[in-house]
XYZ file of C-alpha atoms in Angstrom:
635
model
C 121.021 168.733 100.484
C 123.587 168.803 103.330
C 122.419 167.308 106.573
C 124.079 168.802 109.636
C 123.565 168.173 113.282
C 121.122 171.146 113.453
C 119.160 170.380 110.386
C 118.933 166.595 110.614
C 115.933 166.459 112.965
C 113.976 168.901 110.892
C 114.779 166.956 107.689
C 113.866 163.622 109.226
C 110.638 164.974 110.595
C 109.706 166.435 107.177
C 110.440 163.117 105.588
C 108.228 161.333 108.047
C 105.479 163.864 107.601
C 105.631 163.435 103.772
C 105.448 159.613 104.171
C 102.567 159.788 106.650
C 100.579 162.128 104.367
C 101.069 159.638 101.511
C 100.214 156.683 103.689
C 103.727 155.280 103.074
C 105.617 155.396 106.412
C 105.258 151.586 106.550
C 107.561 150.954 103.611
C 107.100 147.197 103.583
C 103.365 147.486 103.053
C 103.615 150.215 100.488
C 106.383 149.346 98.143
C 105.870 146.712 95.316
C 109.096 144.836 96.125
C 109.402 145.681 99.834
C 108.645 142.213 101.218
C 106.438 141.459 104.208
C 106.719 142.228 107.860
C 107.292 139.153 109.978
C 108.468 140.385 113.382
C 110.699 137.342 113.558
C 114.496 136.912 113.818
C 115.985 136.734 110.299
C 116.641 133.207 108.961
C 120.176 132.122 108.091
C 120.857 128.910 106.277
C 124.436 127.764 105.663
C 125.972 125.325 103.142
C 129.560 124.428 102.245
C 129.599 127.255 99.723
C 127.306 130.014 100.941
C 125.240 131.660 103.673
C 121.701 132.897 102.860
C 119.978 135.409 105.081
C 116.322 136.443 104.870
C 115.011 139.179 107.094
C 111.550 139.457 105.670
C 112.405 142.461 103.521
C 115.718 141.442 101.796
C 117.412 138.164 100.983
C 121.194 138.123 100.701
C 123.583 135.381 99.684
C 127.168 135.528 100.978
C 129.731 133.377 99.230
C 132.156 131.084 101.065
C 134.097 130.559 97.904
C 135.027 134.247 97.595
C 135.885 135.293 101.165
C 132.451 136.548 102.079
C 131.545 138.303 98.793
C 127.942 139.329 98.470
C 126.752 137.470 95.322
C 123.026 137.972 95.429
C 120.775 140.584 97.052
C 117.007 140.727 96.623
C 114.609 143.377 97.704
C 111.354 141.340 97.800
C 111.532 139.406 94.522
C 113.765 141.955 92.737
C 117.371 140.901 92.265
C 119.701 143.973 92.591
C 123.025 142.333 91.540
C 123.312 141.481 87.893
C 125.433 138.776 86.367
C 129.047 139.722 87.161
C 127.971 142.057 89.933
C 129.020 141.624 93.578
C 129.538 143.378 96.852
C 132.841 142.978 98.451
C 135.337 144.454 100.982
C 138.757 145.414 99.729
C 141.811 147.294 100.971
C 145.143 148.768 99.991
C 147.755 147.942 102.596
C 151.533 148.370 102.247
C 153.970 146.150 104.181
C 156.625 148.345 105.685
C 159.129 145.678 106.814
C 160.594 142.431 105.361
C 157.937 139.742 105.059
C 157.896 136.778 107.379
C 156.406 133.413 106.632
C 153.029 133.093 108.281
C 151.241 129.727 108.177
C 148.005 130.355 106.335
C 144.887 129.472 108.333
C 141.570 129.009 106.447
C 139.000 131.771 106.176
C 136.297 131.144 108.771
C 132.574 132.014 108.760
C 130.472 132.534 111.863
C 126.716 132.968 112.164
C 125.476 134.611 115.392
C 121.687 134.623 115.969
C 120.127 136.908 118.524
C 116.602 138.237 119.208
C 115.625 139.986 115.972
C 118.982 139.908 114.238
C 121.626 137.785 112.557
C 125.318 138.671 112.180
C 127.667 136.995 109.674
C 131.333 137.423 110.370
C 133.964 136.472 107.848
C 137.477 136.210 109.323
C 140.599 136.278 107.167
C 143.574 135.336 109.365
C 147.044 136.912 108.923
C 149.212 135.643 106.049
C 152.516 136.231 104.608
C 151.278 138.761 102.051
C 148.640 140.264 104.389
C 150.152 140.152 108.008
C 146.970 141.368 109.743
C 143.528 139.969 110.602
C 140.399 141.091 108.905
C 136.935 140.534 110.291
C 134.056 141.494 107.901
C 130.650 141.586 109.549
C 127.200 141.774 107.986
C 124.292 142.551 110.311
C 120.690 141.905 109.380
C 117.779 143.073 111.567
C 114.222 141.741 111.286
C 112.053 143.537 108.714
C 114.669 146.262 108.127
C 115.028 147.495 104.513
C 118.777 147.009 104.323
C 121.834 145.670 106.124
C 124.725 146.851 108.241
C 128.427 146.537 107.439
C 131.373 146.623 110.022
C 134.964 145.798 108.907
C 137.666 145.264 111.589
C 141.398 145.356 111.198
C 143.792 143.821 113.784
C 147.548 143.947 113.679
C 149.947 142.224 116.028
C 153.359 143.491 117.119
C 154.805 140.114 116.183
C 154.037 140.719 112.509
C 155.703 143.156 110.016
C 154.518 146.765 110.244
C 151.886 147.824 107.710
C 150.442 151.015 106.387
C 146.630 150.887 105.827
C 145.974 153.276 102.922
C 142.357 152.491 102.071
C 139.605 150.045 102.737
C 136.004 150.079 101.742
C 132.881 148.139 100.722
C 132.406 148.164 96.910
C 128.958 147.124 95.537
C 128.538 146.651 91.773
C 124.792 146.770 91.215
C 122.643 145.996 88.197
C 123.187 148.606 85.437
C 119.751 147.866 83.933
C 118.091 149.043 87.171
C 120.505 151.676 88.669
C 120.909 154.442 86.118
C 120.958 157.590 88.282
C 122.987 159.003 91.122
C 121.827 160.767 94.253
C 124.215 163.045 96.131
C 123.905 166.570 97.695
C 125.737 169.460 96.079
C 128.786 170.935 97.721
C 128.565 174.119 99.675
C 130.401 175.923 96.972
C 129.582 176.616 93.338
C 126.314 176.338 91.428
C 124.134 173.287 92.120
C 124.589 170.813 89.314
C 124.138 167.256 90.575
C 120.400 166.971 90.188
C 120.773 167.863 86.484
C 123.584 165.379 86.100
C 121.813 162.549 87.944
C 121.572 160.329 84.822
C 124.895 158.538 84.635
C 126.623 157.629 81.359
C 126.087 153.892 80.465
C 128.811 151.294 80.862
C 128.931 151.002 77.022
C 129.515 154.792 76.704
C 132.451 154.629 79.128
C 133.898 151.676 77.241
C 133.640 153.787 73.955
C 134.842 157.073 75.337
C 138.645 157.693 75.494
C 140.037 157.770 79.010
C 141.681 161.164 79.608
C 142.744 160.504 83.185
C 142.162 157.612 85.685
C 138.437 156.921 85.823
C 137.766 159.945 83.562
C 136.194 159.699 80.130
C 135.546 162.112 77.264
C 131.933 161.450 76.091
C 131.976 163.840 73.195
C 130.039 162.409 70.047
C 128.604 159.509 71.935
C 125.058 160.922 72.377
C 125.308 160.329 76.123
C 122.504 161.500 78.363
C 125.083 162.631 80.901
C 124.963 166.391 81.447
C 128.716 166.941 81.095
C 131.095 166.321 78.339
C 133.626 164.589 80.616
C 132.642 162.050 83.165
C 134.895 161.321 86.236
C 134.153 159.730 89.594
C 136.016 162.493 91.252
C 133.278 165.081 90.374
C 131.098 162.877 92.691
C 133.309 163.407 95.750
C 131.933 165.160 98.815
C 133.024 166.609 102.147
C 132.387 164.211 105.030
C 131.603 167.003 107.502
C 127.789 166.974 106.975
C 127.394 164.098 104.554
C 125.301 161.133 105.540
C 123.518 159.719 102.491
C 124.486 158.836 98.887
C 123.066 156.418 96.541
C 122.070 154.964 93.202
C 118.530 154.638 91.786
C 116.514 153.828 88.695
C 112.980 153.276 87.500
C 111.436 149.728 87.260
C 107.841 149.582 85.886
C 105.865 152.172 87.743
C 108.226 152.806 90.697
C 111.807 153.738 91.536
C 114.336 151.414 93.262
C 117.217 152.870 95.319
C 120.299 151.604 97.043
C 121.796 154.155 99.502
C 124.865 154.256 101.737
C 123.768 155.680 105.110
C 126.752 156.932 107.077
C 125.030 157.663 110.462
C 128.177 156.823 112.311
C 131.317 158.503 111.141
C 133.365 158.242 114.353
C 135.743 155.724 112.824
C 136.482 157.731 109.683
C 140.009 159.151 109.178
C 140.792 162.723 108.437
C 138.259 164.534 110.582
C 135.376 166.729 109.349
C 137.460 168.135 106.452
C 137.945 164.843 104.776
C 136.528 164.448 101.191
C 136.051 161.255 99.465
C 134.354 159.248 96.696
C 130.749 158.140 96.970
C 129.704 156.340 93.848
C 130.598 156.092 90.176
C 129.890 154.422 86.875
C 132.291 151.911 85.319
C 132.333 149.992 82.051
C 131.078 147.004 84.129
C 128.245 148.824 85.852
C 127.500 151.380 88.584
C 129.352 151.179 91.915
C 128.142 152.233 95.411
C 131.007 152.923 97.746
C 131.328 152.985 101.543
C 134.821 154.093 102.422
C 135.546 154.650 106.092
C 139.203 154.970 105.498
C 140.661 156.590 102.331
C 143.466 158.989 101.338
C 142.364 160.435 97.965
C 142.427 164.002 99.177
C 145.387 163.917 101.535
C 143.774 162.172 104.598
C 146.255 160.021 106.492
C 147.301 156.385 106.446
C 147.170 154.128 109.512
C 150.700 153.000 110.253
C 150.495 149.916 112.444
C 153.833 148.704 113.837
C 152.581 147.219 117.088
C 149.422 145.930 118.555
C 146.534 147.836 116.964
C 142.851 146.988 116.228
C 139.951 149.044 115.006
C 136.366 148.345 114.107
C 134.923 150.637 111.475
C 131.254 151.635 111.420
C 128.819 149.978 111.426
C 127.205 151.548 108.380
C 123.826 150.985 106.878
C 122.868 150.117 103.270
C 119.280 151.221 102.740
C 117.232 149.497 99.974
C 113.783 150.753 99.100
C 111.215 151.728 96.506
C 109.167 154.914 96.088
C 107.144 156.998 93.734
C 109.992 159.468 93.175
C 113.739 159.763 93.582
C 113.279 162.515 96.126
C 111.038 160.241 98.237
C 113.765 157.570 98.013
C 116.288 159.905 99.443
C 114.002 161.121 102.185
C 113.275 157.532 103.192
C 116.970 156.759 103.314
C 117.495 159.885 105.467
C 115.216 158.446 108.105
C 117.997 155.962 108.868
C 120.688 158.626 109.251
C 120.107 159.197 113.035
C 122.744 157.188 115.003
C 120.332 156.690 117.865
C 118.097 154.678 115.533
C 120.767 151.906 115.305
C 122.327 152.146 118.804
C 120.182 149.370 120.448
C 120.810 147.020 117.490
C 124.573 147.545 117.741
C 124.580 147.262 121.450
C 123.079 143.779 121.417
C 124.933 142.588 118.371
C 128.048 141.389 120.111
C 130.107 143.134 117.503
C 133.813 143.101 118.515
C 135.148 146.630 118.985
C 131.750 148.269 119.374
C 131.418 150.326 122.560
C 127.877 149.965 123.998
C 125.793 153.041 124.625
C 125.932 152.582 128.388
C 129.789 153.044 128.346
C 129.695 156.167 126.178
C 129.604 159.766 127.346
C 128.142 163.139 126.572
C 130.495 165.975 126.277
C 129.068 169.439 126.849
C 130.664 172.792 127.107
C 130.811 176.471 126.108
C 133.136 178.250 123.749
C 134.087 181.875 124.257
C 136.098 183.603 121.433
C 137.874 186.740 122.526
C 136.796 189.613 120.345
C 134.575 187.639 118.034
C 131.340 185.643 117.884
C 131.052 181.860 117.709
C 129.044 181.882 114.487
C 130.175 178.937 112.300
C 132.551 177.559 114.999
C 133.192 173.871 115.469
C 134.472 171.725 118.301
C 136.345 168.577 117.389
C 137.786 165.620 119.364
C 140.462 163.710 117.496
C 143.354 161.383 118.190
C 145.284 162.667 121.153
C 148.221 164.923 120.165
C 147.063 164.792 116.556
C 145.368 167.379 114.373
C 141.822 166.463 113.164
C 142.929 166.146 109.525
C 145.633 163.701 110.614
C 143.411 161.423 112.800
C 143.532 157.871 111.574
C 144.249 155.317 114.294
C 141.466 156.167 116.651
C 138.050 157.864 116.714
C 136.731 161.381 116.142
C 133.713 163.589 116.865
C 132.730 166.994 115.801
C 129.793 169.360 116.252
C 128.742 172.921 115.356
C 128.737 175.435 118.193
C 125.351 177.189 119.012
C 124.989 180.957 118.811
C 125.371 181.269 122.581
C 128.651 179.319 122.513
C 127.248 176.059 123.840
C 128.101 172.657 122.224
C 127.329 169.005 122.759
C 128.982 165.826 121.527
C 126.919 162.616 122.145
C 127.940 158.972 122.436
C 131.733 159.556 122.724
C 133.813 156.550 123.384
C 136.003 156.593 126.585
C 139.503 157.641 125.818
C 142.071 160.482 125.585
C 141.516 163.061 122.912
C 142.806 166.326 121.363
C 140.193 169.062 121.687
C 140.156 171.633 118.825
C 137.943 174.659 118.442
C 138.009 176.773 115.233
C 135.903 179.268 113.364
C 135.916 180.266 109.735
C 137.530 183.750 109.353
C 139.642 183.535 112.435
C 143.370 182.621 112.271
C 144.682 179.744 114.209
C 142.632 177.426 116.378
C 142.274 176.517 120.029
C 144.000 173.195 120.891
C 144.007 171.149 124.157
C 145.547 167.675 124.289
C 145.045 164.881 126.769
C 141.308 165.493 127.245
C 140.180 162.466 129.120
C 136.703 161.280 128.508
C 135.469 158.536 131.074
C 131.968 159.715 131.609
C 129.728 162.837 131.320
C 132.184 165.703 130.794
C 131.903 169.456 130.819
C 134.535 171.592 128.994
C 134.689 175.366 128.809
C 136.945 176.975 126.180
C 138.339 180.485 126.285
C 140.052 181.114 122.936
C 142.147 184.114 121.915
C 142.579 184.032 118.088
C 146.072 184.391 116.761
C 147.409 187.901 116.217
C 150.940 188.919 115.502
C 150.601 192.765 115.368
C 148.864 195.269 113.208
C 147.338 193.858 110.005
C 148.926 195.358 106.901
C 147.024 193.336 104.386
C 145.166 190.050 103.874
C 144.106 188.000 100.923
C 141.281 185.567 101.470
C 139.713 184.353 104.656
C 141.158 181.487 106.737
C 138.483 178.811 106.577
C 140.549 175.893 105.224
C 139.209 176.203 101.645
C 140.030 178.297 98.565
C 136.348 178.693 97.849
C 136.361 182.495 97.728
C 139.050 182.671 95.067
C 138.569 182.719 91.313
C 138.139 179.301 89.779
C 137.307 177.545 93.090
C 133.600 177.562 92.499
C 134.084 175.362 89.399
C 136.519 172.971 90.961
C 134.076 170.059 91.049
C 134.616 169.262 87.445
C 137.425 167.612 85.522
C 137.981 170.397 83.017
C 137.798 173.247 85.519
C 141.401 174.536 84.763
C 141.466 174.201 81.055
C 142.099 177.975 80.692
C 144.922 178.107 83.169
C 147.698 178.331 80.515
C 146.021 181.277 78.765
C 145.505 183.196 81.986
C 148.626 182.563 84.027
C 151.497 181.514 81.778
C 153.156 184.779 82.798
C 152.142 184.332 86.408
C 149.674 186.390 88.492
C 150.093 190.042 89.603
C 148.026 190.911 92.647
C 147.963 194.575 93.952
C 146.928 195.127 97.496
C 144.407 197.934 97.715
C 143.400 197.544 94.087
C 142.478 193.846 93.663
C 139.986 191.775 95.657
C 140.058 188.248 96.865
C 138.045 187.262 93.754
C 141.071 188.325 91.600
C 143.354 185.827 93.212
C 143.268 182.423 91.578
C 142.595 179.466 93.863
C 145.644 177.327 92.853
C 149.104 178.120 91.619
C 150.636 175.685 89.220
C 154.348 174.929 88.770
C 154.033 173.899 85.131
C 151.753 174.358 82.167
C 152.037 171.938 79.267
C 155.164 170.524 80.745
C 156.985 173.875 81.036
C 157.637 175.843 84.246
C 155.523 179.051 84.397
C 156.301 182.478 85.878
C 155.950 182.925 89.659
C 153.086 184.803 91.291
C 153.663 188.366 92.689
C 151.897 190.378 95.435
C 152.533 194.100 95.166
C 151.995 196.227 98.296
C 153.004 199.613 99.672
C 154.500 200.508 103.077
C 153.861 203.959 104.450
C 157.267 204.292 106.144
C 160.824 202.825 105.958
C 160.986 199.689 108.060
C 163.129 199.829 111.218
C 165.593 197.094 112.208
C 163.471 196.127 115.191
C 160.191 195.796 113.253
C 158.722 192.364 113.272
C 156.936 191.528 109.914
C 154.987 188.261 110.180
C 153.827 186.664 106.878
C 151.216 183.863 107.467
C 150.368 181.606 104.553
C 147.547 179.029 104.958
C 147.360 176.471 102.130
C 144.233 174.615 101.441
C 146.276 171.956 99.550
C 149.740 171.089 98.360
C 149.058 168.762 95.587
C 150.513 166.766 92.700
C 149.747 168.396 89.387
C 148.546 165.230 87.596
C 147.303 161.710 88.072
C 150.676 160.143 88.859
C 151.865 158.189 91.845
C 153.511 160.205 94.662
C 157.163 160.160 93.710
C 158.221 160.519 97.375
C 160.482 163.455 96.778
C 160.749 166.808 98.652
C 159.112 169.934 97.176
C 158.919 173.621 98.206
C 157.259 176.921 98.041
C 159.830 179.725 97.747
C 159.166 183.302 98.850
C 161.217 186.416 98.227
C 160.730 190.047 99.017
C 162.081 192.531 96.538
C 165.769 191.606 96.226
C 166.060 189.925 99.589
C 167.259 186.409 100.208
C 164.701 183.665 99.327
C 162.767 181.936 102.109
C 162.055 178.274 101.391
C 159.098 176.381 102.780
C 160.045 172.779 102.402
C 157.465 169.986 102.179
C 158.284 166.400 103.091
C 158.214 163.570 100.464
C 154.707 162.427 101.610
C 153.105 165.794 101.581
C 151.996 166.200 97.953
C 148.947 164.072 97.204
C 146.648 163.744 94.295
C 143.952 166.135 95.331
C 143.257 169.284 93.306
C 143.347 167.449 89.916
C 140.712 165.190 91.442
C 138.002 167.902 91.088
C 138.623 169.694 94.400
C 139.469 173.170 95.720
C 141.052 171.951 98.938
C 142.906 168.921 100.420
C 145.145 168.571 103.431
C 145.957 172.000 104.850
C 149.283 173.510 105.773
C 150.067 176.735 107.735
C 153.354 178.461 108.108
C 154.453 181.788 109.601
C 157.552 183.608 108.251
C 159.575 186.501 109.621
C 160.395 188.862 106.843
C 163.665 190.731 107.072
C 163.001 194.455 107.472
C 166.076 195.063 105.445
C 164.413 193.436 102.403
C 161.463 195.834 102.627
C 161.221 199.598 101.871
C 158.949 202.575 102.033
C 156.699 202.641 99.085
C 156.282 199.880 96.626
C 157.236 196.267 97.528
C 156.809 192.923 95.801
C 156.435 189.519 97.365
C 157.160 186.682 94.907
C 155.794 183.097 95.293
C 157.372 180.260 93.301
C 156.355 176.664 93.337
C 159.297 174.259 93.405
C 162.040 176.729 92.587
C 165.004 174.651 91.255
C 163.031 171.397 91.355
C 161.822 169.572 88.269
C 161.598 165.914 89.460
C 158.247 166.491 91.233
C 155.493 168.723 89.873
C 153.077 170.280 92.354
C 150.649 173.137 92.862
C 149.769 175.315 95.772
C 146.121 175.878 96.588
C 145.648 178.889 98.774
C 143.380 179.357 101.816
C 144.493 182.787 102.993
C 147.591 185.007 103.260
C 148.251 187.934 105.604
C 151.077 190.311 106.615
C 151.319 191.843 110.078
C 153.639 194.374 111.794
C 154.611 194.348 115.435
């Protein structure tokens, strides 16, 4: 299930109640492999090759020979990493300027002991091929069923500029234990993940043909997986309300689980709309992912060309046993409240963490002219930066209550952009240079965008294509197999006759390597347009995406509009705009909005046709337009 700010406390309370009723709230005493409670500071022993930490519940071994890789992890006496398994930090970073020779300093390892906790920090100094510093911290608290992760990047202006594309913690666990996935369903489409919880085996993936990156056809293999095709992209999720995902399996008479708990998402990139991967099976075993920064669905890079540093997280990895998979998930959810970890982080000494005493509560009230606040959100993002483009700094978001009030807790001091928006309303409220230095109250008076009398509208502006045909099935690799049969001759949509469900969620440029016919919107005007009429066409895209699993070619692309026989209007997209998004089992990605003035001379009384063509005259990049909503207004 999705855990939002409103529902978290109820869910956590229900989980606690269930555990109390079963006599299991003290997990250490109730689980066969949970270890014992000691109440003491975790022990940390160090040799030339490794560091071993024991906190009374888990025992972890961190390798000095592999830059801080996690090479052993035991829950009680149960080893969770099989031979060949490991947990490691990795990153994709591009160097944007000519390399310079940087004298390579050795990797260093630091053990900090404090009351009730141990923090291991692995530092990789800048090098010629990686001109930035990386600090990788593991935090272990006494008797806690898991551990915390906090990577830090630091770039100096004296080094070549870099672009940070992705970084994450990747944990390969024992395939003999972890056979199932636990992830809530999306807020669109029919629920399916519980039925598909049993993953294909590594051997099945090795035997099945790869039909796309990380995507396998399991036909004829007798797999227990519920779908013919398996892809890690089906297991992506929106970060807006997501806090827990994990892997689990049965050992003897109980279940063992490993869950990523993302209680603190302030350091994520891409705002609440970001989607990303959570877990997947590989031919070497299942993988649990914690990805604070990634760009799979169009979220932004960090371009560091000066002094910049950022600590991501911390994030918690929960390890436990239970009598059922549902109980495992409920137990993990108890660690999804940021307040539960605040004291630990405050006294950890983690570089880049802002203590609770220096953070602020932001309160306010939203008033929307002519509409309710139902479903509205308030977001703090990088100053002068849209939430979906936030990357370098920190971000916060919350739902607005029915009376318009909102509250954001534990906000770092800084200068932010404030954004308010509501599904179904065009545009958004934006205020830059909002300074947060202490308790702050903000009142918002928002007049939604209007450009005259509404002539027609397709869809509802909510940042997604979920209301259109095909979008409900988007979270599966083979969701568009029938596209060529349905739309080789394009799509004809008639205002007043068709409904939003008759519009398809994404318009392709090509089918089977051949350009296909454009899409057409047919509408009537009840009078001949005058020269001084202002026709405003607004198109909101839920994604502008590459059509297949290929690297971004870095070339311009366009969506071309034409009314009747009028001159074409070209919406140009930059070389970096198309990303691999929709083919990765999604119905939205990075959004784009544009307003066009239609020439009254191109319109006429009676029947009119608006034509939409993807990449007219362009064949060296293949893209598709995924629609959020379209409307035509007259002033």
